[in-house]
Each structure stands twice: as structure tokens, then as C-alpha cells.
Tab-separated table of C-alpha atoms in Angstrom:
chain	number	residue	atom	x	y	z
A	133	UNK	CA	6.418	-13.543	-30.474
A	134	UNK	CA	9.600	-12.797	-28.492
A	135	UNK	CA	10.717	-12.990	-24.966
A	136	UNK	CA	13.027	-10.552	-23.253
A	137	UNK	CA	14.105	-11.082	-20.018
A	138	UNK	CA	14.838	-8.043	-17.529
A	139	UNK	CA	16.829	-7.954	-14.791
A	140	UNK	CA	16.738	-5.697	-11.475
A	141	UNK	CA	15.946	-2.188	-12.324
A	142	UNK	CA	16.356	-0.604	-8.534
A	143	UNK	CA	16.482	3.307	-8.494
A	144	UNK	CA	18.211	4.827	-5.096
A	145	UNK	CA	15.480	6.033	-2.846
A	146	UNK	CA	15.408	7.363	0.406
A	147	UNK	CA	13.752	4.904	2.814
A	148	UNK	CA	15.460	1.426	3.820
A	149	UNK	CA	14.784	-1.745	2.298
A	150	UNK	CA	16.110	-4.546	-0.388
A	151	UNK	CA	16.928	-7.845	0.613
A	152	UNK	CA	13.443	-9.297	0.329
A	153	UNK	CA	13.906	-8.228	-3.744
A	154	UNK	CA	17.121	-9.219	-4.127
A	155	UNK	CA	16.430	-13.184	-2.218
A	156	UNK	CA	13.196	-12.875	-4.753
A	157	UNK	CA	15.465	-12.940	-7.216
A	158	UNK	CA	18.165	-15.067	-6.482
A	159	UNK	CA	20.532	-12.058	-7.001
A	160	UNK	CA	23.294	-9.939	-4.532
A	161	UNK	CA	21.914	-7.237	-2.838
A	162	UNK	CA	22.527	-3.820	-4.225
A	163	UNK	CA	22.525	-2.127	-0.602
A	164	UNK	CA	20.174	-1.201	1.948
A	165	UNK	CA	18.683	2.243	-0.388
A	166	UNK	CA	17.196	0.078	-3.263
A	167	UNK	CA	14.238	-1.114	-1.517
A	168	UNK	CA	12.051	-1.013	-5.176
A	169	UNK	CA	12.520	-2.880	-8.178
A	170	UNK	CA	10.433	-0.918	-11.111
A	171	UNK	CA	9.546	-3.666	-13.088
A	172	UNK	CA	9.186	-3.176	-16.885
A	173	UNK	CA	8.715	0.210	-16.660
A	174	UNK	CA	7.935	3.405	-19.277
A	175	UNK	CA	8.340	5.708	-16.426
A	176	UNK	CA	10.970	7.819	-14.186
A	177	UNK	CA	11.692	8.991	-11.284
A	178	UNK	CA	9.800	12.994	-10.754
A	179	UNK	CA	12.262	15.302	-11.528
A	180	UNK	CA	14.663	13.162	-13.558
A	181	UNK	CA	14.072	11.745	-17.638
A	182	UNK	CA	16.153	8.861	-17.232
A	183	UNK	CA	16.047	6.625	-13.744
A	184	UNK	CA	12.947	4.495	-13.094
A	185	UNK	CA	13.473	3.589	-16.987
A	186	UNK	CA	13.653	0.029	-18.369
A	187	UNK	CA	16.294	-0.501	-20.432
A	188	UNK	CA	16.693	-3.551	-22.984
A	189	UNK	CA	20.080	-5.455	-23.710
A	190	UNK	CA	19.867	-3.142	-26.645
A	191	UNK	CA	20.323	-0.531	-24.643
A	192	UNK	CA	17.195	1.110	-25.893
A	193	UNK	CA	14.480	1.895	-23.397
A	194	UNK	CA	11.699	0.071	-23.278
A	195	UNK	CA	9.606	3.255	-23.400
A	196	UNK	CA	11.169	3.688	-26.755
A	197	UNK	CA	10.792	0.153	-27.594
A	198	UNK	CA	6.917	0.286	-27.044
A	199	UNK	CA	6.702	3.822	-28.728
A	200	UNK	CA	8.566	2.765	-31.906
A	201	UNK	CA	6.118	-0.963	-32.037
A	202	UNK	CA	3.067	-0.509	-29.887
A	203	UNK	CA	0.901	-3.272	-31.672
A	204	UNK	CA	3.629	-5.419	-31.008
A	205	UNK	CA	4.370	-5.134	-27.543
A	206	UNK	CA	0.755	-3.807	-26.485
A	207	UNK	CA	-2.029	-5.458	-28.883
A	208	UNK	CA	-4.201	-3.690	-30.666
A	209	UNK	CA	-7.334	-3.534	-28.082
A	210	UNK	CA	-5.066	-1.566	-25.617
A	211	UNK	CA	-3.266	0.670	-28.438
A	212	UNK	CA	-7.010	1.345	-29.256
A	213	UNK	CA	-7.817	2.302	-25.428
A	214	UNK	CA	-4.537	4.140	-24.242
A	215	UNK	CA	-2.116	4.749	-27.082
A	216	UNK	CA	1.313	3.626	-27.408
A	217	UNK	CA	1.333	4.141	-23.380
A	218	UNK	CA	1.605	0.756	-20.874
A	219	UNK	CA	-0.435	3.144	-18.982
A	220	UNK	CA	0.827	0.812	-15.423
A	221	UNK	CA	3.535	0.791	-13.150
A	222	UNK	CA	4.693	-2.662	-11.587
A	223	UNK	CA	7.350	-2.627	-8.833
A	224	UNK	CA	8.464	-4.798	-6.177
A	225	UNK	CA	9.022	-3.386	-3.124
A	226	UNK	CA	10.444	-4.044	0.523
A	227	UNK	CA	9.918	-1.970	3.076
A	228	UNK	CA	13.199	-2.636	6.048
A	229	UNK	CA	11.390	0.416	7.804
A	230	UNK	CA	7.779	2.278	7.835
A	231	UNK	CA	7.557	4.708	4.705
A	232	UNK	CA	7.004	7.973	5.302
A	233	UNK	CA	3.398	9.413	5.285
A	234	UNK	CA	2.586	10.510	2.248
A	235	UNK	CA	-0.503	11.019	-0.392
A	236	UNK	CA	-0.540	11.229	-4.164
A	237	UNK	CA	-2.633	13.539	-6.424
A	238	UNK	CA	-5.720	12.299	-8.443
A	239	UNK	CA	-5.635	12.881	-12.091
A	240	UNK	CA	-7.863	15.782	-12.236
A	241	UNK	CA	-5.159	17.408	-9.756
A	242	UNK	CA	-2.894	16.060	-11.886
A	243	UNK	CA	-4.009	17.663	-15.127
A	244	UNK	CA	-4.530	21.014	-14.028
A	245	UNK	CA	-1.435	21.584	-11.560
A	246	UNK	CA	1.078	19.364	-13.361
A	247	UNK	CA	0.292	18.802	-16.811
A	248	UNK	CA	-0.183	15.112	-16.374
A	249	UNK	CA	-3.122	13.199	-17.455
A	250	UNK	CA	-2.454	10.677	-14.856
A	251	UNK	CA	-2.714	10.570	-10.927
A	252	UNK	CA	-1.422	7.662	-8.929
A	253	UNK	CA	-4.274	5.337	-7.699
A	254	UNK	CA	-2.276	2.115	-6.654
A	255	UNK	CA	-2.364	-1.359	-4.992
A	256	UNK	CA	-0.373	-3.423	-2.886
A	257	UNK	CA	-0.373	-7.192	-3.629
A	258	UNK	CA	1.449	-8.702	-0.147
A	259	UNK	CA	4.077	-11.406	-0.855
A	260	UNK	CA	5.396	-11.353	2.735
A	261	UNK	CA	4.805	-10.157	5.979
A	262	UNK	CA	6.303	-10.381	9.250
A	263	UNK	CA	4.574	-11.015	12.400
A	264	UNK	CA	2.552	-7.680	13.371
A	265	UNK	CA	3.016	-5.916	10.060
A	266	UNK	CA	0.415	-3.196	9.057
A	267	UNK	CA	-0.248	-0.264	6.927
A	268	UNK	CA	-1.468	3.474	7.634
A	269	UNK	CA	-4.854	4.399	5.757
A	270	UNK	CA	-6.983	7.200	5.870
A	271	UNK	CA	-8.084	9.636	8.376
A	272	UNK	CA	-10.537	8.340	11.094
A	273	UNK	CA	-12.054	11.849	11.363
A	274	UNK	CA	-12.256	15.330	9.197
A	275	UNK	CA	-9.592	16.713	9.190
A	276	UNK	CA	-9.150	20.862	9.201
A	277	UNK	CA	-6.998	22.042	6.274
A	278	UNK	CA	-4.853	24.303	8.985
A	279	UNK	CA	-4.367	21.668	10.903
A	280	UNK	CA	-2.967	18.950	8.409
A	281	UNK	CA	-0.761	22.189	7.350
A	282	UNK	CA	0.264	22.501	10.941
A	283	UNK	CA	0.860	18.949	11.473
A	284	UNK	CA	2.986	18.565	8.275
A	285	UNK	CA	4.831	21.933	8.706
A	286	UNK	CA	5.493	20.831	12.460
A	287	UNK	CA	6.341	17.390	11.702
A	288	UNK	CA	3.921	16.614	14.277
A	289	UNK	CA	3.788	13.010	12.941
A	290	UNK	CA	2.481	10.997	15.637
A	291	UNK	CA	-0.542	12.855	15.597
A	292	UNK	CA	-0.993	12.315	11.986
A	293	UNK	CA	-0.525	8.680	12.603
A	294	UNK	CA	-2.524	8.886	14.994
A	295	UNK	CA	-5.626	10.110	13.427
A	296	UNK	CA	-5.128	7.176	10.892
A	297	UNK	CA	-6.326	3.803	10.374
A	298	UNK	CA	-3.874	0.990	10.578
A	299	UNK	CA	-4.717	-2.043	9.866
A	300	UNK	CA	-2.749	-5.484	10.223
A	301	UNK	CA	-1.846	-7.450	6.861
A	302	UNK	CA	-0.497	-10.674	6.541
A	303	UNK	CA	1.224	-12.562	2.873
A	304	UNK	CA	-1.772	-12.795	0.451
A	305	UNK	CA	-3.651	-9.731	1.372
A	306	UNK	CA	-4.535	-7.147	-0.883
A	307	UNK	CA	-4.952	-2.896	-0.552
A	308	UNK	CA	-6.437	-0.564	-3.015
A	309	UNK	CA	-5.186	2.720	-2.029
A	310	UNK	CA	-6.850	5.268	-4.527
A	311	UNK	CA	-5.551	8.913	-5.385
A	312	UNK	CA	-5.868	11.424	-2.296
A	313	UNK	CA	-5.807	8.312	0.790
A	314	UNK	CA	-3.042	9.333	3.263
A	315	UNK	CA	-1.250	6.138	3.772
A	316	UNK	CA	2.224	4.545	4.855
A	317	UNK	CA	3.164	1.075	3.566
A	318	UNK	CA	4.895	-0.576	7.452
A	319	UNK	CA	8.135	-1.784	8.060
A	320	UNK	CA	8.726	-5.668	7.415
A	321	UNK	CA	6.631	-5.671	4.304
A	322	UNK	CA	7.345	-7.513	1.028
A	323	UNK	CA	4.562	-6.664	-1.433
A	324	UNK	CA	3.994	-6.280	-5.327
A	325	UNK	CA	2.694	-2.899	-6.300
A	326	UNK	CA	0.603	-1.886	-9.105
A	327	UNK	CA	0.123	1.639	-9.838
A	328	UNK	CA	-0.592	4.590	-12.868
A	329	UNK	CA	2.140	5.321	-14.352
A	330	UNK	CA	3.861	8.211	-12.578
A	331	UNK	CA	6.007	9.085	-9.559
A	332	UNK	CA	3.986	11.856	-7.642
A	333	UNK	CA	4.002	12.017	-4.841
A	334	UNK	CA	3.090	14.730	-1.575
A	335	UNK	CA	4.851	13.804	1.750
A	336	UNK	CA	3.401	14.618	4.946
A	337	UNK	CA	6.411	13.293	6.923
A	338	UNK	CA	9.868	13.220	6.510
A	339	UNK	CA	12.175	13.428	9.701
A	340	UNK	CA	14.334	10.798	9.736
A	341	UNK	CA	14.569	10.522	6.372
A	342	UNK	CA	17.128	10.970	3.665
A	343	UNK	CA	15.190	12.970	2.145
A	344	UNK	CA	14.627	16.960	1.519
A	345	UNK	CA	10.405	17.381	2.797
A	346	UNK	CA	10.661	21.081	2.440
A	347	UNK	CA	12.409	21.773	-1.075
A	348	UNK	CA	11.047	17.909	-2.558
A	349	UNK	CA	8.380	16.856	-0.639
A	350	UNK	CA	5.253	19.341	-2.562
A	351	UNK	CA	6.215	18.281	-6.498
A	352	UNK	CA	7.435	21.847	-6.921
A	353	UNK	CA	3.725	23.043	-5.835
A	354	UNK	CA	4.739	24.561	-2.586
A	355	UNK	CA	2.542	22.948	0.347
A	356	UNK	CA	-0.264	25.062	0.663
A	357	UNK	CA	-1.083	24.284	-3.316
A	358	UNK	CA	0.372	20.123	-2.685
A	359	UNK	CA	-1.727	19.473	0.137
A	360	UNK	CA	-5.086	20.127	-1.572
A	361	UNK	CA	-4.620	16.931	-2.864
A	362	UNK	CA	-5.346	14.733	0.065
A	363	UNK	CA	-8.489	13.613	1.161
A	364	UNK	CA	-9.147	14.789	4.486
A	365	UNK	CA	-12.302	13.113	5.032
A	366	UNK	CA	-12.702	10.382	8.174
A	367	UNK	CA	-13.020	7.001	6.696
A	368	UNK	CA	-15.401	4.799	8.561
A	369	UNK	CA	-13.689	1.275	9.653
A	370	UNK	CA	-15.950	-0.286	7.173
A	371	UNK	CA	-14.744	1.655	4.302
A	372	UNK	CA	-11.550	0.823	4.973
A	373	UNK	CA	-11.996	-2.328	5.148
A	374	UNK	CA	-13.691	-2.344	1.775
A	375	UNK	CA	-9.985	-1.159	0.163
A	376	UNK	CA	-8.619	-4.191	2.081
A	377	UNK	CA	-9.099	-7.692	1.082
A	378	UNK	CA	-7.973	-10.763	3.238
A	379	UNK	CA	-6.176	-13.865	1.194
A	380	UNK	CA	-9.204	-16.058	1.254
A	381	UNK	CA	-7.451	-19.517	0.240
A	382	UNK	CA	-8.719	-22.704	-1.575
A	383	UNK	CA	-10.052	-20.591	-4.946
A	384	UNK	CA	-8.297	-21.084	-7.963
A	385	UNK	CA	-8.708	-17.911	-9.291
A	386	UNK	CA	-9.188	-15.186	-7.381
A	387	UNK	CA	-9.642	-11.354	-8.252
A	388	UNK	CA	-8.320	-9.973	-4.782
A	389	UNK	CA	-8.549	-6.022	-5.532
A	390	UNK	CA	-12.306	-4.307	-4.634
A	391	UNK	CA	-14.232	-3.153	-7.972
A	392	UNK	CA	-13.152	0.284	-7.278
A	393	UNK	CA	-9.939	-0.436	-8.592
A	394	UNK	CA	-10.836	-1.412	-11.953
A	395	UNK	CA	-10.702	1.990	-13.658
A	396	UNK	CA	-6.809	1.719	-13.433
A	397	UNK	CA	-5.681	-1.902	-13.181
A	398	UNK	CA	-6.737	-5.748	-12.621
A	399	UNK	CA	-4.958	-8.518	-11.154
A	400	UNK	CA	-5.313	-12.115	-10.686
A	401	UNK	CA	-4.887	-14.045	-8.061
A	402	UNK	CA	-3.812	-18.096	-9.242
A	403	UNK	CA	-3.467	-20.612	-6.535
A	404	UNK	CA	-2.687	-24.047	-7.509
A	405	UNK	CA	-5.273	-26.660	-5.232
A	406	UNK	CA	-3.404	-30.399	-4.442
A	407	UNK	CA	-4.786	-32.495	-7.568
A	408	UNK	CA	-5.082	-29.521	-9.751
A	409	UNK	CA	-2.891	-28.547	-12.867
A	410	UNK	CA	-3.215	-24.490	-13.771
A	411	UNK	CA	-0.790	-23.437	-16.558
A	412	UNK	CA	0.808	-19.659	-15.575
């Protein structure tokens, strides 16, 4: 058994945030356009083989790493079920200002448009939060496929806010966002996110942003192909508030993401009660 320790692994990206990560670490801030950390990762950014990448001291990736020793780094009951493949994404990430709104494909979408068996169901795991802090989820209502293609092409996107849930979240909280769910993470958000393994990503929004919507904003699908990916449906209140869970405190272990979220990851929640002793 060996340890490696990694450090900060913070790919440029085009919405503001940072500081959170860096105080979380005890390290200099790299600038206000590193606002996630990718934490032991196998995968990169869309569109480029190298950034998102862990590397070792080595210099080796840690993709290779894993590839080249999978019992080792893996064990043999996950080598069994998904290869030599972490098959998860961990990153830390602080929002400075709201993300964009923005869906990702599902993995059947996935498979047959992009060649990738995986979609990106994820979860957001909130370390800190300041006062009035929410998130963006789901439409309240059908929506019309001309319309969302309107909306998006118009950049029309306080009506597309508008038609979504948002819903307040404080430190402790937890959000299972699967495949398809229109969302936007707010501004003044410090959360852990867990997600499969892949960058994609379809934006619905991106005025203000350093960022390209029309030429990088449809993974290379063109929008009337990208957008098939979202679910349009309205989302009742209460369904919404089954992806959300509220830090319920006092439990020593807690599993804070719904069921639903088990066919891509599980995490536990360990909170140490005044007279107890819990080894992490």
C-alpha cells in the first residue's frame, strides 16, 4: 500500500471563481479563472487529451498509472465491474459568480451522438454557502422544443431562468442533478462535486461569458442535434425536492444523495457527535 499525495490540478475555465479552493487548501490563489480543482482525475477537458489530467510526481498520468496497475490502484471488485476505468470525476469547485445554464447528455445520447459510453449524471456535496445562495433546477412547466431553441438562440436567459426552479442551499446540503436537468450551480457557492467521468456539456446561456456559445457551446453537435438532450419536462416542486437533501445534523453517518443516484456514485456523509471517536 502506497500513498501519493496530489496537489491542485485547476484547468482555466471560463466562469469566475477560486479562492474558496485555494483557502481549502492552504495554498496561493492561481487567479480568479480556476474556479475547479479536478481532483484525482482520468479525464480531460472536451476537446483537449491533456488538461483536466492528473499527473503524478513521476510525471506520468494517473490515467496511465491506473491503466498500467488497475488491481492495484482500483481492487479487484471494481476492475471486475468497470475495467481499468475510475469510472468518477471528483472536483472542487467555487462558484465567485452564477454558472451559466447549461445541461449535459445522458449516456444513451452519449453513445450514439458521441461515441462515449458515459453521460454526466452528477452531484453537488455543499461545503459553503453564503447567505441567500441557491441553484437553478429543472423546468417548472413543458417546455416546446422551438421555444427552448428560441430562448437559447436569443439568449433570452431570464426567461429560461425563469421557467426554472431555484431553490436555496445552505453548507451540508446535497443535489443530485441527473443527465438531461437544466441547472446552474449560484454564485457564492463552495461545493464538492461528484460526477461520470466526462466533460460534456450543452450550454443554454452564455452572454457574459468568456466563452464561445455558438462555435463551443453544442459539443460539435450543432444546437438543433445538442439540445435534444435536455429534459424539457416541468418538474413538480416535490420532485425537486426529492434531488435535494437538507444537512440533517446529529447522525453519524449519513448517506445524503437520494437512491436515484446510486447507479453512478455513493457518498458518505461522517459527522463526528461530542463524546464520539470516528476514525476517517
Amino acid at each position: 500500500m502506497r500513498s501519493f499525495v496530489l496537489g491542485p490540478n485547476q484547468p482555466q475555465r471560463f466562469y469566475r471563481g477560486g479562492p474558496a479552493i485555494a483557502a481549502f487548501r492552504g495554498l496561493a490563489s492561481q487567479g480568479e479563472w480556476y474556479p475547479e480543482d479536478w481532483v484525482g482525475s482520468s479525464t480531460s477537458l472536451f476537446g483537449d487529451e491533456h488538461l483536466g489530467l492528473t499527473r503524478l510526481d513521476s510525471g506520468e498520468t494517473l490515467a496511465e498509472a491506473v491503466r498500467r496497475d488497475p488491481l492495484a490502484w482500483l481492487g479487484p471488485a471494481h476492475v471486475e465491474a468497470f475495467g481499468p476505468d475510475p469510472a468518477l470525476l471528483v472536483k472542487l469547485l467555487d462558484a465567485r459568480e452564477r454558472l451559466p445554464v447549461h445541461a449535459h447528455p445522458d449516456r444513451s445520447f452519449s453513445w450514439r451522438h458521441l461515441a462515449c459510453g458515459y453521460g454526466k449524471s452528477e452531484a453537488w456535496l455543499i461545503v459553503g454557502a453564503e447567505e441567500g445562495a441557491a441553484v437553478h433546477l429543472g423546468f417548472r412547466r413543458d417546455v416546446d422544443p422551438q421555444d427552448l431553441a428560441r430562448w437559447v438562440a436569443e439568449q433570452r436567459t431570464e426567461t429560461i431562468l425563469g421557467e426554472m426552479h431555484a431553490v436555496s442551499v445552505r453548507a451540508g446540503d446535497a443535489v443530485f442533478v441527473p443527465a438531461g436537468l437544466p441547472h446552474a450551480i449560484g454564485a457564492g457557492l463552495f461545493l464538492v462535486e461528484l460526477q461520470e467521468p466526462t466533460d460534456l456539456s450543452v450550454l443554454m446561456e452564455w452572454e457574459g461569458f468568456a466563452v464561445n456559445g455558438p462555435v463551443d457551446g453544442h459539443l460539435g453537435l450543432g444546437f438543433d442535434l445538442a439540445l435534444q438532450c435536455v429534459d424539457r419536462r416541468g418538474w413538480t416542486t416535490a420532485e425537486i425536492a426529492e434531488l435535494s437533501r437538507a444537512a440533517r445534523h446529529g447522525r453519524p453517518v449519513e448517506l445524503p444523495l437520494p437512491a436515484a443516484s446510486e447507479a453512478f456514485f455513493v457518498a458518505e456523509k461522517l459527522t463526528a457527535i461530542e463524546g464520539d471517536s470516528l476514525d476517517l
